[in-house]
Coordinates of C-alpha atoms in Angstrom, one line a residue:
X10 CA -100.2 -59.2 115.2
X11 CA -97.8 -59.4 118.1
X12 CA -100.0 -58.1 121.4
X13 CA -97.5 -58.1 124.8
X14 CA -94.3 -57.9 124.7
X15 CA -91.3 -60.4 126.3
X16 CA -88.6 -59.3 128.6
X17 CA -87.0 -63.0 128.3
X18 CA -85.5 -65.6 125.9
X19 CA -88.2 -67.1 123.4
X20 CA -87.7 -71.0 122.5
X21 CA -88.4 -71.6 119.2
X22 CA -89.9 -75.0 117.9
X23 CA -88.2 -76.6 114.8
X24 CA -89.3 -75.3 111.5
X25 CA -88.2 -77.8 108.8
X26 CA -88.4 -76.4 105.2
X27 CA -89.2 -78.2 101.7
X28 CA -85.6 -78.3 99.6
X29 CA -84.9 -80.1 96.6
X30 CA -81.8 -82.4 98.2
X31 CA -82.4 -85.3 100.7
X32 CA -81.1 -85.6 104.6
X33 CA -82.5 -84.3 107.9
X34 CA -82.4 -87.4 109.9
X35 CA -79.3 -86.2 111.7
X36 CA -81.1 -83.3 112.3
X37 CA -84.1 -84.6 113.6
X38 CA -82.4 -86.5 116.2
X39 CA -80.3 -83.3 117.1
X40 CA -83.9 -81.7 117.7
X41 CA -85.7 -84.2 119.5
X42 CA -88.0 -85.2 116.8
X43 CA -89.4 -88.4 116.2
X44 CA -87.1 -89.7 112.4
X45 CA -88.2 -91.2 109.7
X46 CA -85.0 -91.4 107.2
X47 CA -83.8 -88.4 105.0
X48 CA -86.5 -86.9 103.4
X49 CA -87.0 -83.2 101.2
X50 CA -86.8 -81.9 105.1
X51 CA -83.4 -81.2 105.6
X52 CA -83.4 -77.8 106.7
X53 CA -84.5 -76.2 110.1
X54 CA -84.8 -71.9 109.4
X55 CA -84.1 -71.9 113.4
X56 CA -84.2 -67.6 112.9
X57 CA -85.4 -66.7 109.7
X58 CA -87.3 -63.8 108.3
X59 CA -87.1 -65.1 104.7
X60 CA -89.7 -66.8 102.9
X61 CA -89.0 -70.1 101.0
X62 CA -88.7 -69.5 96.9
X63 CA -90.1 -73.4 96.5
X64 CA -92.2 -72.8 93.8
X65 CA -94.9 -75.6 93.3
X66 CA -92.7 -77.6 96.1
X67 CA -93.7 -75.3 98.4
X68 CA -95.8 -76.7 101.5
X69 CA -97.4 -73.4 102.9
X70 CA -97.9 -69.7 101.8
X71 CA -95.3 -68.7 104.7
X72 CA -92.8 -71.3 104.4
X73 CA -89.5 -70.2 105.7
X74 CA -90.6 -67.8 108.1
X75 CA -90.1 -69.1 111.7
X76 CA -92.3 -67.9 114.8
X77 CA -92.7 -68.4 118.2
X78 CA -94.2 -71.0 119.8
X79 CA -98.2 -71.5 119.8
X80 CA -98.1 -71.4 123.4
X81 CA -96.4 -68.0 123.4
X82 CA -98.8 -66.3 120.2
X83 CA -97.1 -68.3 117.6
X84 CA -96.1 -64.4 115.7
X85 CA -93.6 -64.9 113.1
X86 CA -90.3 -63.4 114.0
X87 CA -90.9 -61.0 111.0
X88 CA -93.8 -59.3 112.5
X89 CA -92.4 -59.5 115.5
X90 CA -89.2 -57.5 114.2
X91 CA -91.4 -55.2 112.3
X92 CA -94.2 -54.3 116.0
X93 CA -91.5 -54.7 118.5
X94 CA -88.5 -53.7 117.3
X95 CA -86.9 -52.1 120.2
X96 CA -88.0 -55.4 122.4
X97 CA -86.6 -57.7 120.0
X98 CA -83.6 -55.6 118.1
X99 CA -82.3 -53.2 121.2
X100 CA -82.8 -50.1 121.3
X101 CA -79.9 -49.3 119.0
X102 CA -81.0 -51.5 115.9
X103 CA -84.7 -50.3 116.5
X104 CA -83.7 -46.5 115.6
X105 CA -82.9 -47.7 112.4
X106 CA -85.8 -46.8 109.5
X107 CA -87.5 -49.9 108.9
X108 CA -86.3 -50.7 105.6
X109 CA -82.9 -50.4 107.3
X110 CA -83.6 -52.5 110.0
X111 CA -81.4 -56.2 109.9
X112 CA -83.0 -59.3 108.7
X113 CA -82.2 -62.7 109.3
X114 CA -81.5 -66.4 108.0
X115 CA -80.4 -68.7 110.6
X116 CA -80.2 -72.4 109.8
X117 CA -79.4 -75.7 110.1
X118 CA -78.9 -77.9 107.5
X119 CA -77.8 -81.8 107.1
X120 CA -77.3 -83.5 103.8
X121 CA -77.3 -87.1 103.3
X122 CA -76.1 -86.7 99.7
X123 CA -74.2 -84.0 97.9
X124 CA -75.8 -80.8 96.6
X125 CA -76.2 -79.5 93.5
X126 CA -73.6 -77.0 92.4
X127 CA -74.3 -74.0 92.4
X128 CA -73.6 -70.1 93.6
X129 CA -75.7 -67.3 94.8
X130 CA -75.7 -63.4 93.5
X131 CA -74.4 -60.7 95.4
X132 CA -75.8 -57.7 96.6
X133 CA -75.6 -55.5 93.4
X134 CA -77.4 -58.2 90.7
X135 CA -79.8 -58.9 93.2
X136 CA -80.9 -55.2 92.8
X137 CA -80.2 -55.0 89.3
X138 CA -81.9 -57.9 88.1
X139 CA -83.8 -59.6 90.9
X140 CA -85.6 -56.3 92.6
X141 CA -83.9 -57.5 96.0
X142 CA -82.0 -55.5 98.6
X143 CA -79.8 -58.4 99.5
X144 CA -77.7 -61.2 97.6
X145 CA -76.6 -63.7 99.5
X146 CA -73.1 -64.2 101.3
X147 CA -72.9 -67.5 103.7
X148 CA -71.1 -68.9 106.1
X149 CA -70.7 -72.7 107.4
X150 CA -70.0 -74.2 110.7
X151 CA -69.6 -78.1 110.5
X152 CA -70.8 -79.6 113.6
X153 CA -70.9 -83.1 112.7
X154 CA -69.9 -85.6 110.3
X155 CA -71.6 -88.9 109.0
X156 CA -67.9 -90.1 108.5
X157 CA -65.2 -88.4 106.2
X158 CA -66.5 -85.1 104.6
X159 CA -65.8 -82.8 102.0
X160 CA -67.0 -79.9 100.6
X161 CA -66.3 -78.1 96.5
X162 CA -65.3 -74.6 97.6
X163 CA -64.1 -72.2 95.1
X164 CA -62.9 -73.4 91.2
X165 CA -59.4 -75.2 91.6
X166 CA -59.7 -75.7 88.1
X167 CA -61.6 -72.6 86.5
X168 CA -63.5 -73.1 83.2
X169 CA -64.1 -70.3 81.1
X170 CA -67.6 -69.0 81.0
X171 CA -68.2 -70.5 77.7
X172 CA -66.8 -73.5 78.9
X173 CA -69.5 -73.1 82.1
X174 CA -72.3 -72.2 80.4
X175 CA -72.3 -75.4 77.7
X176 CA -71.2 -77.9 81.1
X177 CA -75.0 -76.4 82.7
X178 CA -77.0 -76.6 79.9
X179 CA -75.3 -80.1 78.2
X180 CA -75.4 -81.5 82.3
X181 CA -72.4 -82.6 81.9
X182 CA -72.0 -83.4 85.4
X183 CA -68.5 -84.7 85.6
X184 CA -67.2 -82.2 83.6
X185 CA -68.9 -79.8 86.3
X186 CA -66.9 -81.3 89.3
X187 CA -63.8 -81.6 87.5
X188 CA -63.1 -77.9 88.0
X189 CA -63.1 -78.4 92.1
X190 CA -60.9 -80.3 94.4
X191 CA -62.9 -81.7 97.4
X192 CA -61.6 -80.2 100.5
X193 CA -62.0 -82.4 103.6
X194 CA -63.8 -80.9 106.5
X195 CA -64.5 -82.0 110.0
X196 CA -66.7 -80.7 113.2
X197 CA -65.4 -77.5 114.2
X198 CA -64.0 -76.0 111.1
X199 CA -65.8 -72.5 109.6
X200 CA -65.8 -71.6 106.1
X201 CA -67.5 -68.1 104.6
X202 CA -68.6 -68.4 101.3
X203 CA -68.8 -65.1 99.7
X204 CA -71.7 -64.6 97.4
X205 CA -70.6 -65.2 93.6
X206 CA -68.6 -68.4 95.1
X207 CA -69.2 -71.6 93.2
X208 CA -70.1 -74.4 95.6
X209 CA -71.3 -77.5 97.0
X210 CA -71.8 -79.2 100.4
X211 CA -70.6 -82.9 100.0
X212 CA -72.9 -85.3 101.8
X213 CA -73.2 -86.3 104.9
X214 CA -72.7 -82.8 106.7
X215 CA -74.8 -81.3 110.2
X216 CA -73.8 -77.8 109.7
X217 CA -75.3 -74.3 111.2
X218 CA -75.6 -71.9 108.3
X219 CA -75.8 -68.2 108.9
X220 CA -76.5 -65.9 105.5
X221 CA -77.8 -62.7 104.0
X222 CA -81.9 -62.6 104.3
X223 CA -82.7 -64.3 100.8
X224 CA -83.1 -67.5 99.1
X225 CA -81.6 -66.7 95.9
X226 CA -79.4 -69.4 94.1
X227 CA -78.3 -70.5 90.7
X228 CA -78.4 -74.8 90.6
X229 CA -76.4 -76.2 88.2
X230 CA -77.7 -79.2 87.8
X231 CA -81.4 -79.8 87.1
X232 CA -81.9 -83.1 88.9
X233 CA -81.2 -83.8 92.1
X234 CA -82.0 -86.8 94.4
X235 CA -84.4 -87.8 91.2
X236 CA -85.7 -84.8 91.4
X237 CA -86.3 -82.7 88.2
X238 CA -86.5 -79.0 88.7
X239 CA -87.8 -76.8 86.3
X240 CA -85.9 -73.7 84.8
X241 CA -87.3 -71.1 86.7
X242 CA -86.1 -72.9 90.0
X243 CA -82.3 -73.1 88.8
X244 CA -81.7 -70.2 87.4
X245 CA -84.1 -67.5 89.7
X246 CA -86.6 -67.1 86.8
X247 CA -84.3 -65.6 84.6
X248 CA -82.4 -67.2 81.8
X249 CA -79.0 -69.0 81.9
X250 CA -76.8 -66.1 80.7
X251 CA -77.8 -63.9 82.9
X252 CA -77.4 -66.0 85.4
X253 CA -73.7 -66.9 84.2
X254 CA -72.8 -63.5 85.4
X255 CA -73.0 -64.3 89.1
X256 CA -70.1 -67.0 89.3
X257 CA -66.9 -66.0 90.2
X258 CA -64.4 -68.0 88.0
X259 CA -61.6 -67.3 89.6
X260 CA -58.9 -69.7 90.3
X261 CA -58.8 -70.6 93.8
X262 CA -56.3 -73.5 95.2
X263 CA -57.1 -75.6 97.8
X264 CA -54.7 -73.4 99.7
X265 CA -56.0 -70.4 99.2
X266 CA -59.5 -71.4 100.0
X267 CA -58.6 -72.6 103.3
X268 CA -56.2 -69.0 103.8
X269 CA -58.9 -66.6 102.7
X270 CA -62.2 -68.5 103.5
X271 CA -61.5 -70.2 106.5
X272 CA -62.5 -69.2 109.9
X273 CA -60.3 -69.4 112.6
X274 CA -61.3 -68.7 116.2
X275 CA -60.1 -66.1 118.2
X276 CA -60.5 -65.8 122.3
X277 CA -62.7 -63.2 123.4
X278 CA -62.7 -64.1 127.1
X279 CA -61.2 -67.2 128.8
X280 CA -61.7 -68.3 133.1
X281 CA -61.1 -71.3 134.8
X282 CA -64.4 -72.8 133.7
X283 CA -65.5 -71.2 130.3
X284 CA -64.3 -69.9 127.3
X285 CA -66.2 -67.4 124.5
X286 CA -64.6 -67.7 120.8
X287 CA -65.2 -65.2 118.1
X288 CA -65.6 -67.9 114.8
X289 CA -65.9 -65.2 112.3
X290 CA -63.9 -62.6 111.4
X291 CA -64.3 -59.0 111.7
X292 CA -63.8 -58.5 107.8
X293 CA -67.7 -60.8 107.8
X294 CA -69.5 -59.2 110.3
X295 CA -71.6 -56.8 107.9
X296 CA -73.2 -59.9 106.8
X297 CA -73.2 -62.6 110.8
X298 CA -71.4 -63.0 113.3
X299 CA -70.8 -66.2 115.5
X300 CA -69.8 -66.9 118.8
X301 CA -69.1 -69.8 120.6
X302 CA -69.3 -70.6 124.3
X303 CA -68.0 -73.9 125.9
X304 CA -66.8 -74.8 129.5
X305 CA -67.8 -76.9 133.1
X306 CA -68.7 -73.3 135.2
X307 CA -71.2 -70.1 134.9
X308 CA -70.5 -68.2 132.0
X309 CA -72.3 -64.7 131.3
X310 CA -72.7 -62.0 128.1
X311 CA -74.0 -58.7 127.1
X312 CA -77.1 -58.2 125.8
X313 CA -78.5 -55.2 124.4
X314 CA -78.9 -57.3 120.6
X315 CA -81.0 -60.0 119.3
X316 CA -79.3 -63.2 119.1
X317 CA -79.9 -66.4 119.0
X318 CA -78.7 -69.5 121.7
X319 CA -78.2 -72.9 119.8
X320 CA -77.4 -75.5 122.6
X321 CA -74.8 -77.8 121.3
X322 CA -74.2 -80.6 124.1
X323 CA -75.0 -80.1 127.9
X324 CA -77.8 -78.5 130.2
X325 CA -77.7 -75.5 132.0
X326 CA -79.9 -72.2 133.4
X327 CA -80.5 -69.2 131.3
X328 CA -81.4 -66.3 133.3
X329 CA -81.6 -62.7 133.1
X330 CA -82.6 -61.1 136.4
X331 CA -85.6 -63.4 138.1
X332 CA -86.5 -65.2 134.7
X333 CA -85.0 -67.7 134.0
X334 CA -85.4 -71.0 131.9
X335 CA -83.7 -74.9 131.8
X336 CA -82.0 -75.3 128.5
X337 CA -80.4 -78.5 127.0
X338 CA -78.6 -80.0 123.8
X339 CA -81.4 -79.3 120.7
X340 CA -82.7 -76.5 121.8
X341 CA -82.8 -72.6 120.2
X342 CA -84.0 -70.1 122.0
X343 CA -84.1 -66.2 120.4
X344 CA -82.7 -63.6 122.8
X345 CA -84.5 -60.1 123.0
X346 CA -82.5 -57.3 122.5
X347 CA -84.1 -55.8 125.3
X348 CA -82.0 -57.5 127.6
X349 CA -78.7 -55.9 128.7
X350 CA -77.2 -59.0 130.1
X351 CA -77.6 -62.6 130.2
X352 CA -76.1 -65.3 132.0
X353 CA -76.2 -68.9 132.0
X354 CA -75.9 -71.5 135.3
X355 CA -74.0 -74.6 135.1
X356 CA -76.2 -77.9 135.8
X357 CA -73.9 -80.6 134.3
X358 CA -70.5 -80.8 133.9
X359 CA -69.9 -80.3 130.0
X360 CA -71.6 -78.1 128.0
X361 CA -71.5 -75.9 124.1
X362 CA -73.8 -73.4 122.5
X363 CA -73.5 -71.0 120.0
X364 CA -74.3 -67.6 120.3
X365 CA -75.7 -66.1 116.6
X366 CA -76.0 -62.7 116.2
X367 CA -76.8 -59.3 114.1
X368 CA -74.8 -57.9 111.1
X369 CA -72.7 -54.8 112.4
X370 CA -74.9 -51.6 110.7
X371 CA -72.1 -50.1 108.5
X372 CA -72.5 -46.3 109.2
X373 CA -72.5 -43.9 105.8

């Protein structure tokens, strides 16, 4: 169990997760890690207090969960959440009961091939039927492209259920993405995908993924990158009907999808040097939020919240008071809530991070 406690910014080492699609190299490279080609690897829970639902693909009893480095204990961020909670959450989050307390799933994912279709439950049939206290809401942010991109967002061209439920189990797969239009995305763009959302991410996508604490999803299609999965692994160990209940099959044009699910940035503050954008909106932040720094000078932020620093191009200082630590392009580093303000030093002229953090606590 977690022993002293930090009063600075914690690096955290990659922790690449088992999924059934391929990609990751353009991850790996982002990281700093030696590549090998796309693998099952494409995934790095950067914050993540979920554990993996992999089934007999999974690689370790606590797959999922990331922790700190061995050098600094090497405590999941779970336990330290649960032993240190006003350290890590603030002193605000930390007066929450436990069960009450925010959990995280912080990401990054790259896809060398399309995923499978699919959808995740929301909040009330995760309690109903999968004894959880969360569905699972997401949100994308592209940041780069292996060359034109698209993602299936939404049915364009809604079947019935009926209609759904024979495509699934008969796999018929082009029948399946006949009911989307692909929607062309580049490096920048934001899309939330509320939970119940049909979906897919079209390959060759680096995104950051922020969602609600689980790994609940219903796959669509039982193979994947030659992959056979069993039942139990599409369809959450329930049966397909059930299961049918979670889509949403409403019809959705590519207009609206890019009006009522895509992010637009708003300026939060602006100098001469640096600029912080809000990238979700405020009708999303019960499930992330999502900020994003860029700029040639200083730059500086409240505290008093855990987030998390994902260094997108550039080098520069992170201090708070005396501490202080060198951070570049790759890196993540989770920020104690303890902290009431941060600040980061310019060392070269052109840098980007993203600043990740809590859910607001809706009050009853």
């Amino acid at each position: 169990m977690p022993t002293a406690a930090t009063t600075f910014a914690a690096a955290l080492p990659p922790n690449l997760v088992w999924r059934s699609y391929l990609g990751g190299s353009v991850l790996r490279c982002f990281r700093g890690l030696s590549d090998h080609g796309d693998d099952h690897f494409p995934e790095d829970w950067l914050a993540s207090t979920v554990q993996a639902r992999n089934g007999l693909n999974a690689q370790h009893p606590k797959e999922g969960l990331s922790r700190q480095a061995e050098s600094a204990g090497g405590h999941t961020l779970a336990d330290l959440l649960r032993e240190q909670p006003a350290t890590w959450l603030g002193a605000r989050q930390a007066q929450l009961s436990p069960e009450a307390r925010p959990r995280v799933l912080w990401k990054l994912l790259d896809a060398s091939g399309r995923l499978q279709i699919q959808a995740h439950p929301n909040a009330q049939f995760a309690r109903r039927r999968l004894n959880s206290g969360a569905g699972k809401t997401e949100c994308w942010y592209i940041l780069s492209t292996r060359g034109p991109a698209h993602v299936y967002l939404g049915f364009q061209h809604p079947p019935t259920r009926r209609r759904w439920a024979d495509m699934i189990r008969e796999q018929r797969v082009d029948d399946m993405l006949a009911c989307f239009e692909p929607i062309p995305v580049q490096p920048g763009d934001c899309y939330v995908v509320p939970a119940g959302t049909p979906h897919a991410i079209g390959d060759g996508i680096f995104m950051m993924e922020l969602q609600e604490p689980t790994d609940w999803v219903v796959r669509c299609e039982t193979v994947n990158a030659g992959l056979a999965l069993p039942p139990e692994a599409c369809f959450m160990g329930l049966d397909l009907e059930s299961c049918l209940d979670v889509f949403d099959y409403r019809a959705r044009s590519v207009r609206d999808v890019r009006h009522l699910l895509q992010q637009r940035p708003r300026t939060i503050a602006s100098t001469n040097g640096a600029c912080e954008e809000e990238l979700i909106g405020a009708a999303y932040h019960e499930y992330f939020r999502l900020y994003r720094w860029r700029g040639t000078a200083d730059a500086s932020w409240p505290g008093n919240e855990l987030m998390l620093l994902l260094v997108l191009k550039g080098r520069g200082t992170l201090t708070s008071g005396a501490d202080r630590a060198v951070v570049e392009a790759g890196q993540t580093w989770l920020l104690p809530g303890c902290v009431a303000q941060w600040q980061w030093l310019n060392s070269e002229s052109d840098w980007e991070f993203l600043l990740a953090r809590l859910p607001v606590v809706r009050q009853n």
